[in-house]
Coordinates of C-alpha atoms and ligand atoms in Angstrom, one line a residue:
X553 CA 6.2 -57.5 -25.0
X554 CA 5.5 -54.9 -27.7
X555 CA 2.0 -55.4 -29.5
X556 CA 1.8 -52.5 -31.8
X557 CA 5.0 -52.1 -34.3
X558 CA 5.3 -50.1 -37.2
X559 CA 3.5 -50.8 -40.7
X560 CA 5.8 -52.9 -43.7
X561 CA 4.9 -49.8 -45.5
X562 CA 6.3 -47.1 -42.4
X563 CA 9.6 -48.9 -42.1
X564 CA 10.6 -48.9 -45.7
X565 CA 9.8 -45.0 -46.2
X566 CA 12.2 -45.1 -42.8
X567 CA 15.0 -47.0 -43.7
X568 CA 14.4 -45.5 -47.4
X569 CA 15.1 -41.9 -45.5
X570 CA 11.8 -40.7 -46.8
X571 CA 10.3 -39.9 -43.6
X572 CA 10.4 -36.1 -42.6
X573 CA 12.2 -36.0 -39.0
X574 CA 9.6 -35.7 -36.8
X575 CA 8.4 -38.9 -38.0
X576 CA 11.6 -40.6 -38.4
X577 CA 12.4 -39.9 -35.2
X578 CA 9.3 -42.2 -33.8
X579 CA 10.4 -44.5 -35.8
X580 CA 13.9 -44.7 -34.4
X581 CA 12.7 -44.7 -31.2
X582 CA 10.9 -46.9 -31.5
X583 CA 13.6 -49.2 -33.5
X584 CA 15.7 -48.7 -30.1
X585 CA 12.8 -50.2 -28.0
X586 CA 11.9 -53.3 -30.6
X587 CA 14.9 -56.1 -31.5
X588 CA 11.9 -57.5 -33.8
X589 CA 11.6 -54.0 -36.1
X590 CA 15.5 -53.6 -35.8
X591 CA 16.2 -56.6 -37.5
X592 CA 13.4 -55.9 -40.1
X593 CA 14.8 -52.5 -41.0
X594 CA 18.3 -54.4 -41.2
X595 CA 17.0 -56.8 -43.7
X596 CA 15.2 -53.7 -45.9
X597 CA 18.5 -52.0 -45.7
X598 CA 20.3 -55.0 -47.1
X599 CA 17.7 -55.6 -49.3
X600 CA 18.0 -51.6 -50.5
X601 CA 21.8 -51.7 -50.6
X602 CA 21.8 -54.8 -52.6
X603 CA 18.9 -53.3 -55.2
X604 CA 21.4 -50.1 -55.3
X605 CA 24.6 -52.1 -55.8
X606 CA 23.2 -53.8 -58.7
X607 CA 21.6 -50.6 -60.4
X608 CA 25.7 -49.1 -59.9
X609 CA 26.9 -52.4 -61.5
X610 CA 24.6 -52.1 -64.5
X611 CA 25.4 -48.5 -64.9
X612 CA 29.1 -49.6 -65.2
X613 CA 29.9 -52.9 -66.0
X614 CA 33.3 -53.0 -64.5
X615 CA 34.9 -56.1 -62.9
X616 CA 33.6 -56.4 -59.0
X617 CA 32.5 -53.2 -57.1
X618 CA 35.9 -50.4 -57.6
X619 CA 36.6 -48.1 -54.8
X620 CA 34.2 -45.8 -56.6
X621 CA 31.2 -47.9 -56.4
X622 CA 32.2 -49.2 -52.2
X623 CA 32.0 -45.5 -51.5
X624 CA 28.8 -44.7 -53.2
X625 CA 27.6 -48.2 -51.5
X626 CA 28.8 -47.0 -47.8
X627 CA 27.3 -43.8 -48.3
X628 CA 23.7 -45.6 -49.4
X629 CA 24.1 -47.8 -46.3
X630 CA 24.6 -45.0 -44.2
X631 CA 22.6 -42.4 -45.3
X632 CA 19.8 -45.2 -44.9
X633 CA 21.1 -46.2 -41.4
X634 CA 20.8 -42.7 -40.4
X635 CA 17.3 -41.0 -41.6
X636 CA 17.6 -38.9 -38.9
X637 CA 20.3 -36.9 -40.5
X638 CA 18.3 -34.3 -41.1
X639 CA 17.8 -33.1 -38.0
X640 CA 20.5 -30.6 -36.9
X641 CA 22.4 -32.6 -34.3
X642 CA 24.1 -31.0 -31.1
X643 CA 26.5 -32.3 -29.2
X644 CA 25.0 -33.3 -26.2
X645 CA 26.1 -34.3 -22.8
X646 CA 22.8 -34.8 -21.3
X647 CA 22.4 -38.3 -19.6
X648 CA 18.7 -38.6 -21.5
X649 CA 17.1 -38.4 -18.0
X650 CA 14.1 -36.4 -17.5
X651 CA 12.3 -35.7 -14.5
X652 CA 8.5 -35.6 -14.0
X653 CA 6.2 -35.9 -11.2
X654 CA 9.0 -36.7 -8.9
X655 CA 9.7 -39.7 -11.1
X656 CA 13.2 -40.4 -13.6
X657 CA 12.1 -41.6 -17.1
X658 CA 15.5 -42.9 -19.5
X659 CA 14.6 -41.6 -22.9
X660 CA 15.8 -44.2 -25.2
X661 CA 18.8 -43.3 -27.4
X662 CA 17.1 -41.6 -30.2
X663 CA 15.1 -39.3 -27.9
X664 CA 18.0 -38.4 -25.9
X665 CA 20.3 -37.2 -28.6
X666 CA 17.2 -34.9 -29.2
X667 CA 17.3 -33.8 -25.7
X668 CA 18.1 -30.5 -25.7
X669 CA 15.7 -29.6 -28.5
X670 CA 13.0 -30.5 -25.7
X671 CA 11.1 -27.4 -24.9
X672 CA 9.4 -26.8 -21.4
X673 CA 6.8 -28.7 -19.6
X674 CA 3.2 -27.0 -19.9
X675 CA 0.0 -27.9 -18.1
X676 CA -2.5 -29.2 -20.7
X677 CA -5.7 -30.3 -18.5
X678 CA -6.2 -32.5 -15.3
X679 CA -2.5 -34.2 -14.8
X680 CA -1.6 -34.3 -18.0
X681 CA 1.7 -32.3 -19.2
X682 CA 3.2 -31.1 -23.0
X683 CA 6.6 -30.5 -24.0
X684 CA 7.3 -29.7 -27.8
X685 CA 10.1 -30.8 -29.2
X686 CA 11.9 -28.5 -31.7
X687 CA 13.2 -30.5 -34.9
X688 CA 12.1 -27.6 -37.4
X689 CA 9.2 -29.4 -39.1
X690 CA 5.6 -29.1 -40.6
X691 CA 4.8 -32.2 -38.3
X692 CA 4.9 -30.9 -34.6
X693 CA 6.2 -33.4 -32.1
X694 CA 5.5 -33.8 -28.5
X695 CA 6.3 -35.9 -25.3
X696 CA 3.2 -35.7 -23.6
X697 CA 2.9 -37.1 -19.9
X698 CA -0.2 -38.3 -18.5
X699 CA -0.7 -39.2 -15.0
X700 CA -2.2 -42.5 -13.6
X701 CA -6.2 -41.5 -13.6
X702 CA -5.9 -39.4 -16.8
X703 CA -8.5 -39.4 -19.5
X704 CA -8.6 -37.5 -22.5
X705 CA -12.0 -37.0 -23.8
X706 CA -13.2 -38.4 -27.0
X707 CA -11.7 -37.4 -30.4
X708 CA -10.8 -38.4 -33.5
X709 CA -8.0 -37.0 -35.7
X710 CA -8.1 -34.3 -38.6
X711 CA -4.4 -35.3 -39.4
X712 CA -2.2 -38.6 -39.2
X713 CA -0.9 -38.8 -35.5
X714 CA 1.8 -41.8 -34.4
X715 CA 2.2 -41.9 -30.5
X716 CA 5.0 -44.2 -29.2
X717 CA 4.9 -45.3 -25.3
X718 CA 8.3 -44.4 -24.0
X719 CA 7.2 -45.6 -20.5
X720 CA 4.2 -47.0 -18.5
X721 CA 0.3 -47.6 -20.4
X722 CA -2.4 -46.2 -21.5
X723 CA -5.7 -47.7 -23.0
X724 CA -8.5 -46.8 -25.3
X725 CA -10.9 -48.9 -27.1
X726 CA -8.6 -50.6 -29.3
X727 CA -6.8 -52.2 -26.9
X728 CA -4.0 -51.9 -23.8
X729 CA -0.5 -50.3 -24.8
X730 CA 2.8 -50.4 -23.3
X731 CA 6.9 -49.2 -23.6
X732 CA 7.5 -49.4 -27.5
X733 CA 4.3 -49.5 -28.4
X734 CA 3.7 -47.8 -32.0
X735 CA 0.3 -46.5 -33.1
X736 CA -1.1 -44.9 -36.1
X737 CA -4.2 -43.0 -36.2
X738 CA -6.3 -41.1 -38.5
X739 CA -9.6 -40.0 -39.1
X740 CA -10.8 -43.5 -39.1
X741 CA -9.8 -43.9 -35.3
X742 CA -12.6 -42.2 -32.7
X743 CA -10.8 -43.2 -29.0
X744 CA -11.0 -41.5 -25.8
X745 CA -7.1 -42.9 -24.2
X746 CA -6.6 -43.2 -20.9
X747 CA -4.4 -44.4 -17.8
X748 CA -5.5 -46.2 -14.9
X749 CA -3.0 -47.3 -12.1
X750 CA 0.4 -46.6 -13.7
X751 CA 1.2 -43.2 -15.8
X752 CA 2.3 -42.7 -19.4
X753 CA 5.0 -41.4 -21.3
X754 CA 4.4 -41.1 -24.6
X755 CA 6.0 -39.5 -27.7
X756 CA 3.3 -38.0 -30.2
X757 CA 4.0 -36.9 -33.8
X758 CA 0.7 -35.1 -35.8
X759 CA 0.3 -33.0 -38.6
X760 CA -3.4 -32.5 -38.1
X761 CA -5.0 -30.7 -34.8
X762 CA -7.8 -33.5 -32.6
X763 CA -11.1 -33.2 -33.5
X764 CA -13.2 -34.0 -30.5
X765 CA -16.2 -36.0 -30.7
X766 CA -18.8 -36.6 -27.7
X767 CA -20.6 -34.2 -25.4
X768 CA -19.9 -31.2 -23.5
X769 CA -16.0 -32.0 -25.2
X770 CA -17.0 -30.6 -28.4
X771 CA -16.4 -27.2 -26.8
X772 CA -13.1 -28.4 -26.5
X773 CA -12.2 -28.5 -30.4
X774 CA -11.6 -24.1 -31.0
X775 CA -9.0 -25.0 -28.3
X776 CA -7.7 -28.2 -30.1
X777 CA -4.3 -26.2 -30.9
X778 CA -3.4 -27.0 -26.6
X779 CA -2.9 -30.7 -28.1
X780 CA -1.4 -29.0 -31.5
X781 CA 1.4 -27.0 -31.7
Ligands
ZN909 ZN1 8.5 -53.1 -33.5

């Protein structure tokens, strides 16, 4: 059951296409894991295809929508179904499998299509693994794996991060996440996450570097670019 779903305010500037693609792309992930924010972002659309629809009547008082006006509609409904667009799709015929820690993880079907913009798998610290994915943004996007027994240490964030659990948990002191789960954090959120038992696949979007807060970690932050970029 999915706890943590995107903000009113994140879905609109989605379905709106006014999210860059690194962000959009969370979002759409996210959209394949959650039947509840799928049917929200159906209603906005309609509700944003019906707004545009009127606005094209008004401009042109004509009788009924002409073949015109259906075009310009279809293109508003799929230009809005789509946000992702701007990304430079490839034709892929990768099976959206990826293979870590001797385990298979099915990246949902936004993720997938991205697959072969998924750059290699680096060590970060303890068992905890990095791979950038490429989509040609400010924002830099990562799937970051973290083993069962992983802790990163206290931070908070100079940026805007949103991590997505693709598959297994984490925790921090906010609460207990699992697959689909959406969070937002900023400066306002000091956490140190962890997993316990069961590892974590998670897809993280920032356009800040951490900022780490407690202890002997602090040494960490002139090497806060490993969790940026
Ligand atoms: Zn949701």
């Amino acid at each position: 059951m999915i706890k943590a779903h995107p903000s009113d305010a994140l879905l609109h500037s989605y379905v709106a296409g006014d999210l860059n693609s690194a962000s959009g792309l969370v979002v759409s992930t996210h959209l394949d894991m959650c039947p509840h924010c799928k049917r929200m972002a159906n209603v906005i659309e309609e509700e944003l295809t019906a707004a545009m629809a009127a606005e094209t009547e008004n401009g042109a008082p004509t009788d009924g929508l002409g073949d015109d006006d259906m075009q310009l509609m279809l293109d508003a409904i799929f230009s809005s179904a789509a946000p992702d667009e701007g990304l430079v799709t490839t034709k892929t015929t990768n099976d959206g499998l990826i293979y870590l820690d001797g385990k298979r993880f099915q990246l949902p079907r936004s993720l997938a299509r991205q697959q072969e913009r998924i750059g290699p798998w680096n060590k970060m610290m303890g068992n905890m693994w990095r791979a950038p994915i490429n989509l040609g943004t400010d924002e830099v996007a990562n799937l970051i794996y973290m083993g069962s027994g992983t802790s990163v240490p206290e931070h908070t964030h100079k940026g805007t991060e949103l991590q997505l659990v693709i598959n297994g948990s984490f925790s921090d002191e906010y609460g207990h996440y699992h697959d689909g789960d959406l969070l937002f954090l900023d400066g306002t959120h000091q956490h140190t996450p962890h997993t316990s038992d069961e590892d974590c696949l998670i897809l993280a979007v920032m356009d800040g570097p951490l900022h780490f807060t407690s202890g002997i970690s602090r040494l960490l932050n002139p090497f806060s670019s490993l969790f940026f970029r």
